[in-house]
Structure formats: C-alpha cells, structure tokens
GROMACS .gro file of N, CA and C in nm:
model
  432
    1MET      N    1  16.670   5.146  12.384
    1MET     CA    2  16.593   5.275  12.346
    1MET      C    3  16.482   5.266  12.458
    2SER      N    4  16.440   5.377  12.512
    2SER     CA    5  16.302   5.369  12.614
    2SER      C    6  16.213   5.416  12.521
    3ASN      N    7  16.099   5.385  12.625
    3ASN     CA    8  15.965   5.440  12.553
    3ASN      C    9  15.941   5.574  12.512
    4GLN      N   10  15.993   5.663  12.595
    4GLN     CA   11  16.034   5.790  12.543
    4GLN      C   12  16.077   5.802  12.412
    5GLN      N   13  16.189   5.725  12.400
    5GLN     CA   14  16.258   5.773  12.273
    5GLN      C   15  16.186   5.719  12.149
    6VAL      N   16  16.124   5.590  12.191
    6VAL     CA   17  16.046   5.539  12.060
    6VAL      C   18  15.914   5.631  12.020
    7GLU      N   19  15.875   5.657  12.123
    7GLU     CA   20  15.718   5.793  12.114
    7GLU      C   21  15.767   5.901  12.062
    8ASP      N   22  15.910   5.946  12.080
    8ASP     CA   23  15.950   6.068  12.034
    8ASP      C   24  16.000   6.052  11.876
    9ALA      N   25  16.027   5.929  11.831
    9ALA     CA   26  16.069   5.882  11.702
    9ALA      C   27  15.936   5.891  11.634
   10LEU      N   28  15.819   5.865  11.680
   10LEU     CA   29  15.696   5.805  11.622
   10LEU      C   30  15.627   5.973  11.570
   11LEU      N   31  15.642   6.060  11.685
   11LEU     CA   32  15.623   6.184  11.660
   11LEU      C   33  15.722   6.275  11.554
   12LYS      N   34  15.816   6.247  11.556
   12LYS     CA   35  15.896   6.273  11.438
   12LYS      C   36  15.858   6.232  11.313
   13ALA      N   37  15.827   6.101  11.296
   13ALA     CA   38  15.779   6.067  11.170
   13ALA      C   39  15.638   6.125  11.166
   14ASP      N   40  15.554   6.160  11.249
   14ASP     CA   41  15.402   6.217  11.223
   14ASP      C   42  15.422   6.334  11.151
   15ARG      N   43  15.553   6.431  11.221
   15ARG     CA   44  15.584   6.543  11.160
   15ARG      C   45  15.625   6.565  11.005
   16TRP      N   46  15.701   6.458  10.994
   16TRP     CA   47  15.771   6.461  10.876
   16TRP      C   48  15.664   6.411  10.787
   17SER      N   49  15.580   6.323  10.826
   17SER     CA   50  15.455   6.300  10.713
   17SER      C   51  15.395   6.409  10.646
   18LYS      N   52  15.382   6.527  10.735
   18LYS     CA   53  15.320   6.630  10.678
   18LYS      C   54  15.404   6.703  10.564
   19VAL      N   55  15.510   6.697  10.575
   19VAL     CA   56  15.617   6.736  10.477
   19VAL      C   57  15.642   6.654  10.341
   20ILE      N   58  15.620   6.532  10.365
   20ILE     CA   59  15.616   6.438  10.259
   20ILE      C   60  15.483   6.443  10.188
   21ALA      N   61  15.371   6.449  10.262
   21ALA     CA   62  15.239   6.473  10.205
   21ALA      C   63  15.200   6.586  10.146
   22LEU      N   64  15.269   6.699  10.160
   22LEU     CA   65  15.254   6.810  10.105
   22LEU      C   66  15.342   6.833   9.947
   23PHE      N   67  15.432   6.754   9.961
   23PHE     CA   68  15.509   6.764   9.827
   23PHE      C   69  15.469   6.642   9.750
   24PHE      N   70  15.418   6.527   9.799
   24PHE     CA   71  15.342   6.429   9.732
   24PHE      C   72  15.207   6.496   9.674
   25ALA      N   73  15.119   6.603   9.719
   25ALA     CA   74  15.008   6.657   9.689
   25ALA      C   75  15.049   6.774   9.565
   26MET      N   76  15.148   6.816   9.570
   26MET     CA   77  15.201   6.905   9.490
   26MET      C   78  15.234   6.822   9.355
   27GLY      N   79  15.300   6.713   9.334
   27GLY     CA   80  15.334   6.623   9.249
   27GLY      C   81  15.219   6.573   9.186
   28MET      N   82  15.135   6.512   9.276
   28MET     CA   83  15.003   6.451   9.208
   28MET      C   84  14.919   6.558   9.134
   29PHE      N   85  14.917   6.708   9.220
   29PHE     CA   86  14.828   6.812   9.161
   29PHE      C   87  14.875   6.836   8.999
   30GLY      N   88  15.002   6.824   9.001
   30GLY     CA   89  15.087   6.854   8.874
   30GLY      C   90  15.047   6.755   8.770
   31LEU      N   91  15.075   6.635   8.805
   31LEU     CA   92  15.061   6.517   8.748
   31LEU      C   93  14.894   6.528   8.666
   32ALA      N   94  14.823   6.528   8.790
   32ALA     CA   95  14.679   6.529   8.731
   32ALA      C   96  14.626   6.646   8.670
   33THR      N   97  14.682   6.783   8.667
   33THR     CA   98  14.638   6.882   8.591
   33THR      C   99  14.700   6.884   8.446
   34ILE      N  100  14.800   6.815   8.412
   34ILE     CA  101  14.874   6.788   8.294
   34ILE      C  102  14.769   6.680   8.227
   35LEU      N  103  14.749   6.557   8.258
   35LEU     CA  104  14.660   6.481   8.228
   35LEU      C  105  14.531   6.494   8.227
   36THR      N  106  14.443   6.616   8.298
   36THR     CA  107  14.307   6.593   8.287
   36THR      C  108  14.279   6.759   8.261
   37GLU      N  109  14.366   6.855   8.250
   37GLU     CA  110  14.351   6.975   8.237
   37GLU      C  111  14.225   7.038   8.291
   38ASP      N  112  14.195   6.997   8.440
   38ASP     CA  113  14.105   7.071   8.483
   38ASP      C  114  14.157   7.068   8.644
   39LEU      N  115  14.174   7.190   8.705
   39LEU     CA  116  14.211   7.235   8.822
   39LEU      C  117  14.123   7.174   8.949
   40HIS      N  118  14.009   7.190   8.937
   40HIS     CA  119  13.914   7.142   9.041
   40HIS      C  120  13.945   6.987   9.076
   41ILE      N  121  13.932   6.921   8.964
   41ILE     CA  122  13.967   6.749   8.993
   41ILE      C  123  14.086   6.705   9.018
   42SER      N  124  14.176   6.777   8.988
   42SER     CA  125  14.302   6.780   9.007
   42SER      C  126  14.342   6.787   9.150
   43ALA      N  127  14.263   6.888   9.196
   43ALA     CA  128  14.279   6.927   9.329
   43ALA      C  129  14.241   6.827   9.422
   44ALA      N  130  14.125   6.779   9.391
   44ALA     CA  131  14.069   6.667   9.487
   44ALA      C  132  14.113   6.549   9.454
   45ILE      N  133  14.225   6.537   9.365
   45ILE     CA  134  14.281   6.394   9.341
   45ILE      C  135  14.381   6.413   9.426
   46ALA      N  136  14.465   6.516   9.413
   46ALA     CA  137  14.584   6.550   9.499
   46ALA      C  138  14.565   6.547   9.651
   47ALA      N  139  14.441   6.607   9.686
   47ALA     CA  140  14.381   6.636   9.843
   47ALA      C  141  14.406   6.445   9.912
   48PHE      N  142  14.301   6.376   9.814
   48PHE     CA  143  14.297   6.228   9.852
   48PHE      C  144  14.425   6.154   9.889
   49SER      N  145  14.517   6.185   9.766
   49SER     CA  146  14.636   6.091   9.795
   49SER      C  147  14.716   6.131   9.870
   50ALA      N  148  14.716   6.279   9.900
   50ALA     CA  149  14.788   6.315  10.007
   50ALA      C  150  14.766   6.317  10.153
   51VAL      N  151  14.638   6.283  10.172
   51VAL     CA  152  14.559   6.253  10.304
   51VAL      C  153  14.623   6.093  10.314
   52GLY      N  154  14.599   6.009  10.213
   52GLY     CA  155  14.654   5.895  10.235
   52GLY      C  156  14.807   5.859  10.278
   53VAL      N  157  14.895   5.977  10.225
   53VAL     CA  158  15.036   5.941  10.241
   53VAL      C  159  15.042   6.002  10.372
   54ARG      N  160  15.009   6.078  10.428
   54ARG     CA  161  14.976   6.135  10.566
   54ARG      C  162  14.944   6.053  10.652
   55ILE      N  163  14.851   5.965  10.634
   55ILE     CA  164  14.792   5.820  10.726
   55ILE      C  165  14.899   5.738  10.745
   56TYR      N  166  14.952   5.706  10.608
   56TYR     CA  167  15.035   5.589  10.583
   56TYR      C  168  15.175   5.607  10.687
   57VAL      N  169  15.249   5.713  10.621
   57VAL     CA  170  15.375   5.745  10.692
   57VAL      C  171  15.396   5.706  10.832
   58PRO      N  172  15.296   5.752  10.946
   58PRO     CA  173  15.365   5.712  11.067
   58PRO      C  174  15.312   5.562  11.099
   59TYR      N  175  15.215   5.510  11.012
   59TYR     CA  176  15.218   5.351  11.034
   59TYR      C  177  15.310   5.285  10.999
   60HIS      N  178  15.389   5.331  10.897
   60HIS     CA  179  15.476   5.239  10.830
   60HIS      C  180  15.591   5.257  10.919
   61VAL      N  181  15.632   5.367  10.999
   61VAL     CA  182  15.753   5.394  11.081
   61VAL      C  183  15.697   5.308  11.231
   62SER      N  184  15.549   5.304  11.255
   62SER     CA  185  15.535   5.219  11.371
   62SER      C  186  15.551   5.049  11.383
   63VAL      N  187  15.538   5.019  11.246
   63VAL     CA  188  15.520   4.879  11.218
   63VAL      C  189  15.655   4.830  11.193
   64TRP      N  190  15.734   4.894  11.088
   64TRP     CA  191  15.860   4.856  11.010
   64TRP      C  192  15.981   4.967  11.086
   65GLY      N  193  15.973   5.039  11.141
   65GLY     CA  194  16.071   5.117  11.216
   65GLY      C  195  16.159   5.039  11.333
   66GLU      N  196  16.277   5.031  11.322
   66GLU     CA  197  16.325   4.976  11.439
   66GLU      C  198  16.440   5.051  11.513
   67ASP      N  199  16.471   5.026  11.668
   67ASP     CA  200  16.528   5.107  11.730
   67ASP      C  201  16.678   5.056  11.708
   68SER      N  202  16.790   5.099  11.789
   68SER     CA  203  16.919   5.034  11.778
   68SER      C  204  16.902   4.863  11.825
   69ASP      N  205  16.826   4.824  11.904
   69ASP     CA  206  16.844   4.701  11.936
   69ASP      C  207  16.793   4.591  11.817
   70GLY      N  208  16.725   4.643  11.720
   70GLY     CA  209  16.662   4.555  11.625
   70GLY      C  210  16.518   4.544  11.653
   71LEU      N  211  16.460   4.602  11.731
   71LEU     CA  212  16.309   4.594  11.782
   71LEU      C  213  16.222   4.671  11.733
   72SER      N  214  16.112   4.643  11.690
   72SER     CA  215  15.993   4.728  11.618
   72SER      C  216  15.935   4.807  11.732
   73SER      N  217  15.902   4.938  11.692
   73SER     CA  218  15.860   5.018  11.802
   73SER      C  219  15.714   4.979  11.871
   74GLN      N  220  15.655   4.880  11.775
   74GLN     CA  221  15.517   4.813  11.856
   74GLN      C  222  15.548   4.725  11.977
   75SER      N  223  15.704   4.695  11.970
   75SER     CA  224  15.716   4.622  12.106
   75SER      C  225  15.703   4.666  12.236
   76TYR      N  226  15.708   4.832  12.232
   76TYR     CA  227  15.714   4.903  12.360
   76TYR      C  228  15.579   4.911  12.386
   77GLU      N  229  15.538   4.915  12.513
   77GLU     CA  230  15.405   4.913  12.570
   77GLU      C  231  15.338   5.021  12.555
   78LEU      N  232  15.406   5.142  12.547
   78LEU     CA  233  15.376   5.279  12.607
   78LEU      C  234  15.331   5.346  12.458
   79THR      N  235  15.387   5.307  12.333
   79THR     CA  236  15.384   5.364  12.216
   79THR      C  237  15.233   5.367  12.159
   80GLY      N  238  15.217   5.465  12.065
   80GLY     CA  239  15.090   5.458  12.015
   80GLY      C  240  15.102   5.375  11.905
   81ASN      N  241  14.957   5.313  11.879
   81ASN     CA  242  14.898   5.206  11.789
   81ASN      C  243  14.859   5.240  11.682
   82TYR      N  244  14.954   5.303  11.564
   82TYR     CA  245  14.923   5.368  11.438
   82TYR      C  246  14.883   5.228  11.368
   83HIS      N  247  14.752   5.192  11.354
   83HIS     CA  248  14.715   5.079  11.287
   83HIS      C  249  14.630   5.101  11.141
   84HIS      N  250  14.645   5.225  11.102
   84HIS     CA  251  14.569   5.265  10.997
   84HIS      C  252  14.619   5.273  10.862
   85GLY      N  253  14.713   5.206  10.818
   85GLY     CA  254  14.819   5.181  10.715
   85GLY      C  255  14.709   5.155  10.588
   86ALA      N  256  14.647   5.053  10.626
   86ALA     CA  257  14.539   5.029  10.512
   86ALA      C  258  14.478   5.128  10.440
   87ALA      N  259  14.409   5.213  10.530
   87ALA     CA  260  14.308   5.338  10.471
   87ALA      C  261  14.418   5.432  10.397
   88GLY      N  262  14.547   5.442  10.440
   88GLY     CA  263  14.638   5.522  10.367
   88GLY      C  264  14.662   5.480  10.223
   89ILE      N  265  14.715   5.370  10.241
   89ILE     CA  266  14.732   5.306  10.098
   89ILE      C  267  14.653   5.299   9.998
   90ALA      N  268  14.487   5.271  10.071
   90ALA     CA  269  14.370   5.283   9.978
   90ALA      C  270  14.343   5.388   9.939
   91LEU      N  271  14.362   5.518   9.998
   91LEU     CA  272  14.334   5.644   9.942
   91LEU      C  273  14.467   5.700   9.834
   92VAL      N  274  14.558   5.628   9.849
   92VAL     CA  275  14.665   5.690   9.770
   92VAL      C  276  14.607   5.555   9.619
   93VAL      N  277  14.604   5.463   9.618
   93VAL     CA  278  14.546   5.380   9.504
   93VAL      C  279  14.427   5.408   9.447
   94ALA      N  280  14.331   5.462   9.535
   94ALA     CA  281  14.219   5.533   9.461
   94ALA      C  282  14.244   5.619   9.387
   95SER      N  283  14.314   5.738   9.476
   95SER     CA  284  14.333   5.842   9.389
   95SER      C  285  14.379   5.806   9.213
   96PHE      N  286  14.500   5.728   9.236
   96PHE     CA  287  14.569   5.709   9.097
   96PHE      C  288  14.445   5.626   9.021
   97ALA      N  289  14.360   5.551   9.077
   97ALA     CA  290  14.276   5.468   8.978
   97ALA      C  291  14.161   5.569   8.937
   98ALA      N  292  14.126   5.661   9.003
   98ALA     CA  293  14.036   5.773   8.958
   98ALA      C  294  14.123   5.885   8.854
   99LEU      N  295  14.217   5.891   8.862
   99LEU     CA  296  14.293   5.946   8.782
   99LEU      C  297  14.310   5.879   8.654
  100ALA      N  298  14.327   5.767   8.629
  100ALA     CA  299  14.354   5.676   8.536
  100ALA      C  300  14.215   5.680   8.438
  101VAL      N  301  14.087   5.655   8.518
  101VAL     CA  302  13.984   5.672   8.468
  101VAL      C  303  13.948   5.774   8.382
  102LEU      N  304  14.008   5.892   8.462
  102LEU     CA  305  13.981   6.017   8.389
  102LEU      C  306  14.052   6.040   8.259
  103VAL      N  307  14.185   5.974   8.254
  103VAL     CA  308  14.290   6.002   8.149
  103VAL      C  309  14.236   5.908   8.042
  104VAL      N  310  14.185   5.785   8.074
  104VAL     CA  311  14.151   5.686   7.946
  104VAL      C  312  14.012   5.720   7.877
  105GLY      N  313  13.938   5.780   7.976
  105GLY     CA  314  13.775   5.826   7.970
  105GLY      C  315  13.781   5.951   7.846
  106PRO      N  316  13.674   5.985   7.847
  106PRO     CA  317  13.646   6.138   7.727
  106PRO      C  318  13.756   6.262   7.812
  107SER      N  319  13.732   6.321   7.736
  107SER     CA  320  13.832   6.465   7.756
  107SER      C  321  13.731   6.511   7.902
  108VAL      N  322  13.805   6.530   8.026
  108VAL     CA  323  13.730   6.596   8.123
  108VAL      C  324  13.689   6.733   8.108
  109HIS      N  325  13.792   6.804   8.045
  109HIS     CA  326  13.753   6.927   8.015
  109HIS      C  327  13.639   6.952   7.919
  110GLY      N  328  13.633   6.903   7.814
  110GLY     CA  329  13.513   6.896   7.723
  110GLY      C  330  13.400   6.844   7.801
  111ALA      N  331  13.408   6.765   7.877
  111ALA     CA  332  13.290   6.702   7.932
  111ALA      C  333  13.215   6.791   8.050
  112LEU      N  334  13.317   6.857   8.097
  112LEU     CA  335  13.273   6.963   8.194
  112LEU      C  336  13.188   7.099   8.136
  113ALA      N  337  13.301   7.128   8.001
  113ALA     CA  338  13.221   7.229   7.933
  113ALA      C  339  13.089   7.198   7.862
  114THR      N  340  13.043   7.085   7.823
  114THR     CA  341  12.912   7.059   7.790
  114THR      C  342  12.814   7.004   7.853
  115GLY      N  343  12.864   7.021   8.023
  115GLY     CA  344  12.760   6.965   8.098
  115GLY      C  345  12.769   6.816   8.132
  116THR      N  346  12.819   6.729   8.072
  116THR     CA  347  12.820   6.593   8.079
  116THR      C  348  12.936   6.554   8.184
  117THR      N  349  12.885   6.506   8.285
  117THR     CA  350  12.985   6.463   8.399
  117THR      C  351  12.985   6.313   8.427
  118SER      N  352  12.949   6.242   8.322
  118SER     CA  353  12.970   6.117   8.341
  118SER      C  354  13.099   6.018   8.369
  119ALA      N  355  13.197   6.120   8.285
  119ALA     CA  356  13.341   6.075   8.322
  119ALA      C  357  13.398   6.111   8.477
  120VAL      N  358  13.342   6.224   8.548
  120VAL     CA  359  13.365   6.245   8.670
  120VAL      C  360  13.331   6.138   8.737
  121TYR      N  361  13.185   6.102   8.708
  121TYR     CA  362  13.116   6.025   8.811
  121TYR      C  363  13.166   5.877   8.792
  122GLY      N  364  13.198   5.837   8.665
  122GLY     CA  365  13.290   5.727   8.653
  122GLY      C  366  13.393   5.700   8.735
  123ALA      N  367  13.483   5.813   8.703
  123ALA     CA  368  13.601   5.806   8.789
  123ALA      C  369  13.603   5.798   8.953
  124LEU      N  370  13.492   5.873   8.988
  124LEU     CA  371  13.455   5.876   9.136
  124LEU      C  372  13.402   5.716   9.191
  125GLY      N  373  13.335   5.661   9.121
  125GLY     CA  374  13.274   5.535   9.140
  125GLY      C  375  13.390   5.447   9.121
  126VAL      N  376  13.485   5.426   9.048
  126VAL     CA  377  13.593   5.353   9.029
  126VAL      C  378  13.706   5.360   9.149
  127GLY      N  379  13.715   5.498   9.186
  127GLY     CA  380  13.793   5.520   9.296
  127GLY      C  381  13.737   5.458   9.425
  128ILE      N  382  13.613   5.505   9.461
  128ILE     CA  383  13.574   5.450   9.540
  128ILE      C  384  13.549   5.310   9.568
  129SER      N  385  13.523   5.225   9.474
  129SER     CA  386  13.537   5.074   9.460
  129SER      C  387  13.688   5.022   9.486
  130VAL      N  388  13.743   5.084   9.408
  130VAL     CA  389  13.888   5.018   9.406
  130VAL      C  390  13.958   5.087   9.552
  131GLY      N  391  13.928   5.156   9.588
  131GLY     CA  392  13.994   5.194   9.748
  131GLY      C  393  13.920   5.132   9.862
  132ALA      N  394  13.787   5.088   9.827
  132ALA     CA  395  13.708   5.013   9.955
  132ALA      C  396  13.770   4.870   9.963
  133VAL      N  397  13.755   4.820   9.821
  133VAL     CA  398  13.807   4.675   9.816
  133VAL      C  399  13.961   4.658   9.867
  134LEU      N  400  14.038   4.738   9.829
  134LEU     CA  401  14.177   4.751   9.860
  134LEU      C  402  14.197   4.758  10.050
  135PHE      N  403  14.108   4.864  10.081
  135PHE     CA  404  14.109   4.854  10.232
  135PHE      C  405  14.049   4.742  10.299
  136VAL      N  406  13.975   4.680  10.240
  136VAL     CA  407  13.932   4.543  10.304
  136VAL      C  408  14.041   4.474  10.303
  137LEU      N  409  14.100   4.428  10.195
  137LEU     CA  410  14.198   4.360  10.173
  137LEU      C  411  14.313   4.358  10.271
  138LEU      N  412  14.399   4.522  10.240
  138LEU     CA  413  14.484   4.536  10.330
  138LEU      C  414  14.464   4.527  10.485
  139ARG      N  415  14.357   4.561  10.539
  139ARG     CA  416  14.324   4.571  10.677
  139ARG      C  417  14.323   4.403  10.723
  140GLN      N  418  14.337   4.315  10.625
  140GLN     CA  419  14.355   4.157  10.667
  140GLN      C  420  14.493   4.150  10.664
  141ILE      N  421  14.551   4.184  10.560
  141ILE     CA  422  14.681   4.157  10.525
  141ILE      C  423  14.816   4.242  10.632
  142LEU      N  424  14.787   4.365  10.604
  142LEU     CA  425  14.900   4.437  10.673
  142LEU      C  426  14.891   4.413  10.832
  143PRO      N  427  15.015   4.420  10.911
  143PRO     CA  428  15.013   4.404  11.056
  143PRO      C  429  14.956   4.534  11.119
  144SER      N  430  14.912   4.524  11.222
  144SER     CA  431  14.862   4.624  11.325
  144SER      C  432  14.958   4.627  11.450
   0.00000   0.00000   0.00000
C-alpha cells in the first residue's frame, strides 16, 4: 500500500467520522433529553460528545488501522499524525459524567425554573474535572 493509499484511507475515515459523530450526537441528545428534560443542556452535552467522537475516529484509524500487509498507517512517513485521541475520549467521557451528575442531582427542569443553577454548575465542574484528568492520563497512555 502506498503512502497515497494510506492517506486516502485516513481521509475516508475523517469523512466517516462526521457521519458517526452526527448519529452519536442525535442519540446522545435523545438520551440526555429523556433523562434531564431540558433541551439546552441536552444540546450542549450532545455537542461536546459528538466533537469527541469526531476527534477520536481519525486517531483510532491512524493508530490501529492496518493495510493489507499488516502495517499501521503511522509507519508510512507521509501520512498525517492524528495524535489527539486523548482529547476525543476525554470529551465523550466528560459529557457522560456531566449527564450522570445531572441525572443523580436535583431535577434540572425544576432547578432552572426556580433560578437555582447549582445542579448545572456542579455538572459542568464534574465534566471539566473528569475530562481534564482523563485527558492527562490518556495523553501518557495512548500511542501517538
């Protein structure tokens, strides 16, 4: 497989990641809306998780995708270096963590109606914290 074929495979994965992220966002939006009953918060959670999927898919293909000879695409010198898998995974996990805090905490719909936004700020804080810690850990663990 030539460098151009590998690059084309990575570009194809990049294009497919848009479709995968779109469907992931729709599923995440539906799940978050059912669990929180708030469209705005659900949209933010879905958007961040979809961005994470969009970032992770090309990374995954570039590191673990193989050609017909069993070589990773990273072994070809002219291919792009997608080394941001840690950020993608961290965004997805942080979105799920924020959603979990919103579900476990007080009713988001009631909290926003009364002007109490502590549940939202708590979920935001947990999401950022989990995402940051996971990013730092995965940055060291995942291959680049």
